Amino acid sequence: MLIQDSKNRWTIPKGHIEPGETAKETAIREIGEEAGLHHISVLSWLGKINFKYRRQDKLVLMTTQVYLVRALDNHEIPTKEKWMNGIRWFSFSEALDAIEYEDIEKLMLIAKKKIRTGDF
């Protein structure tokens, strides 16, 4: 499942760690907030991505922790937030083609290998 941001880039749900929260707890919370999926299971940590972006006149350095997550309720429908242009399920190959960020694409390939081998 990918979200489409306000600039039409397909990516994964993500966000900032709140005080007292672990990266894994943040992933669960952000998927709930950004995708409306609350019945999920974190299967495995996939890695981290370091990136920079400009916010007004400042350069911001960010690290994103990425997890392999399974949706547990087939009836739960992803619901986008107002700021998003889209949200939907993709096949793996479609997601690889759609994903905007190469670093996330690399972690998706790690996820595929973990799924195939059952290495959670």
mmCIF file with all atom_site columns, N, CA and C in Angstrom, residues 2 10-12 14 49 64 66 96 99 101-109:
data_model
loop_
_atom_site.group_PDB
_atom_site.id
_atom_site.type_symbol
_atom_site.label_atom_id
_atom_site.label_alt_id
_atom_site.label_comp_id
_atom_site.label_asym_id
_atom_site.label_entity_id
_atom_site.label_seq_id
_atom_site.pdbx_PDB_ins_code
_atom_site.Cartn_x
_atom_site.Cartn_y
_atom_site.Cartn_z
_atom_site.occupancy
_atom_site.B_iso_or_equiv
_atom_site.pdbx_formal_charge
_atom_site.auth_seq_id
_atom_site.auth_comp_id
_atom_site.auth_asym_id
_atom_site.auth_atom_id
_atom_site.pdbx_PDB_model_num
ATOM 1  N N  . LEU A 1 2   ? 0.595  2.150  -0.895 1.00 0.00 ? 2   LEU A N  1
ATOM 2  C CA . LEU A 1 2   ? 1.344  3.388  -0.985 1.00 0.00 ? 2   LEU A CA 1
ATOM 3  C C  . LEU A 1 2   ? 0.392  4.564  -0.878 1.00 0.00 ? 2   LEU A C  1
ATOM 4  N N  . TRP A 1 10  ? 4.357  8.864  -5.156 1.00 0.00 ? 10  TRP A N  1
ATOM 5  C CA . TRP A 1 10  ? 3.938  7.685  -4.404 1.00 0.00 ? 10  TRP A CA 1
ATOM 6  C C  . TRP A 1 10  ? 5.038  7.314  -3.422 1.00 0.00 ? 10  TRP A C  1
ATOM 7  N N  . THR A 1 11  ? 4.661  7.067  -2.187 1.00 0.00 ? 11  THR A N  1
ATOM 8  C CA . THR A 1 11  ? 5.610  6.738  -1.129 1.00 0.00 ? 11  THR A CA 1
ATOM 9  C C  . THR A 1 11  ? 4.913  5.917  -0.049 1.00 0.00 ? 11  THR A C  1
ATOM 10 N N  . ILE A 1 12  ? 5.604  5.675  1.048  1.00 0.00 ? 12  ILE A N  1
ATOM 11 C CA . ILE A 1 12  ? 5.048  4.916  2.160  1.00 0.00 ? 12  ILE A CA 1
ATOM 12 C C  . ILE A 1 12  ? 4.581  5.886  3.244  1.00 0.00 ? 12  ILE A C  1
ATOM 13 N N  . LYS A 1 14  ? 4.680  7.666  6.665  1.00 0.00 ? 14  LYS A N  1
ATOM 14 C CA . LYS A 1 14  ? 5.806  7.911  7.571  1.00 0.00 ? 14  LYS A CA 1
ATOM 15 C C  . LYS A 1 14  ? 5.537  9.187  8.352  1.00 0.00 ? 14  LYS A C  1
ATOM 16 N N  . ILE A 1 49  ? 16.653 5.029  6.223  1.00 0.00 ? 49  ILE A N  1
ATOM 17 C CA . ILE A 1 49  ? 16.980 5.907  5.108  1.00 0.00 ? 49  ILE A CA 1
ATOM 18 C C  . ILE A 1 49  ? 17.322 7.272  5.682  1.00 0.00 ? 49  ILE A C  1
ATOM 19 N N  . THR A 1 64  ? 14.567 7.927  8.371  1.00 0.00 ? 64  THR A N  1
ATOM 20 C CA . THR A 1 64  ? 13.306 7.182  8.383  1.00 0.00 ? 64  THR A CA 1
ATOM 21 C C  . THR A 1 64  ? 13.610 5.710  8.623  1.00 0.00 ? 64  THR A C  1
ATOM 22 N N  . VAL A 1 66  ? 12.229 1.991  8.425  1.00 0.00 ? 66  VAL A N  1
ATOM 23 C CA . VAL A 1 66  ? 11.220 1.356  7.577  1.00 0.00 ? 66  VAL A CA 1
ATOM 24 C C  . VAL A 1 66  ? 10.989 -0.083 8.040  1.00 0.00 ? 66  VAL A C  1
ATOM 25 N N  . LEU A 1 96  ? 6.935  -1.082 -7.101 1.00 0.00 ? 96  LEU A N  1
ATOM 26 C CA . LEU A 1 96  ? 8.319  -0.754 -7.466 1.00 0.00 ? 96  LEU A CA 1
ATOM 27 C C  . LEU A 1 96  ? 8.369  0.292  -8.580 1.00 0.00 ? 96  LEU A C  1
ATOM 28 N N  . ILE A 1 99  ? 6.883  3.804  -6.889 1.00 0.00 ? 99  ILE A N  1
ATOM 29 C CA . ILE A 1 99  ? 7.555  4.443  -5.749 1.00 0.00 ? 99  ILE A CA 1
ATOM 30 C C  . ILE A 1 99  ? 8.516  5.519  -6.238 1.00 0.00 ? 99  ILE A C  1
ATOM 31 N N  . TYR A 1 101 ? 10.968 7.077  -4.477 1.00 0.00 ? 101 TYR A N  1
ATOM 32 C CA . TYR A 1 101 ? 12.280 7.161  -3.851 1.00 0.00 ? 101 TYR A CA 1
ATOM 33 C C  . TYR A 1 101 ? 13.061 5.855  -3.986 1.00 0.00 ? 101 TYR A C  1
ATOM 34 N N  . GLU A 1 102 ? 14.251 5.949  -4.558 1.00 0.00 ? 102 GLU A N  1
ATOM 35 C CA . GLU A 1 102 ? 15.091 4.786  -4.816 1.00 0.00 ? 102 GLU A CA 1
ATOM 36 C C  . GLU A 1 102 ? 15.472 4.045  -3.533 1.00 0.00 ? 102 GLU A C  1
ATOM 37 N N  . ASP A 1 103 ? 15.719 4.779  -2.454 1.00 0.00 ? 103 ASP A N  1
ATOM 38 C CA . ASP A 1 103 ? 16.094 4.137  -1.187 1.00 0.00 ? 103 ASP A CA 1
ATOM 39 C C  . ASP A 1 103 ? 14.969 3.253  -0.648 1.00 0.00 ? 103 ASP A C  1
ATOM 40 N N  . ILE A 1 104 ? 13.730 3.703  -0.801 1.00 0.00 ? 104 ILE A N  1
ATOM 41 C CA . ILE A 1 104 ? 12.591 2.888  -0.361 1.00 0.00 ? 104 ILE A CA 1
ATOM 42 C C  . ILE A 1 104 ? 12.450 1.681  -1.275 1.00 0.00 ? 104 ILE A C  1
ATOM 43 N N  . GLU A 1 105 ? 12.687 1.880  -2.555 1.00 0.00 ? 105 GLU A N  1
ATOM 44 C CA . GLU A 1 105 ? 12.639 0.782  -3.528 1.00 0.00 ? 105 GLU A CA 1
ATOM 45 C C  . GLU A 1 105 ? 13.608 -0.337 -3.118 1.00 0.00 ? 105 GLU A C  1
ATOM 46 N N  . LYS A 1 106 ? 14.806 0.028  -2.706 1.00 0.00 ? 106 LYS A N  1
ATOM 47 C CA . LYS A 1 106 ? 15.804 -0.962 -2.270 1.00 0.00 ? 106 LYS A CA 1
ATOM 48 C C  . LYS A 1 106 ? 15.303 -1.737 -1.049 1.00 0.00 ? 106 LYS A C  1
ATOM 49 N N  . LEU A 1 107 ? 14.680 -1.034 -0.117 1.00 0.00 ? 107 LEU A N  1
ATOM 50 C CA . LEU A 1 107 ? 14.159 -1.718 1.073  1.00 0.00 ? 107 LEU A CA 1
ATOM 51 C C  . LEU A 1 107 ? 12.969 -2.609 0.724  1.00 0.00 ? 107 LEU A C  1
ATOM 52 N N  . MET A 1 108 ? 12.210 -2.228 -0.293 1.00 0.00 ? 108 MET A N  1
ATOM 53 C CA . MET A 1 108 ? 11.114 -3.082 -0.757 1.00 0.00 ? 108 MET A CA 1
ATOM 54 C C  . MET A 1 108 ? 11.649 -4.409 -1.294 1.00 0.00 ? 108 MET A C  1
ATOM 55 N N  . LEU A 1 109 ? 12.785 -4.377 -1.956 1.00 0.00 ? 109 LEU A N  1
ATOM 56 C CA . LEU A 1 109 ? 13.395 -5.618 -2.458 1.00 0.00 ? 109 LEU A CA 1
ATOM 57 C C  . LEU A 1 109 ? 13.852 -6.497 -1.299 1.00 0.00 ? 109 LEU A C  1
#
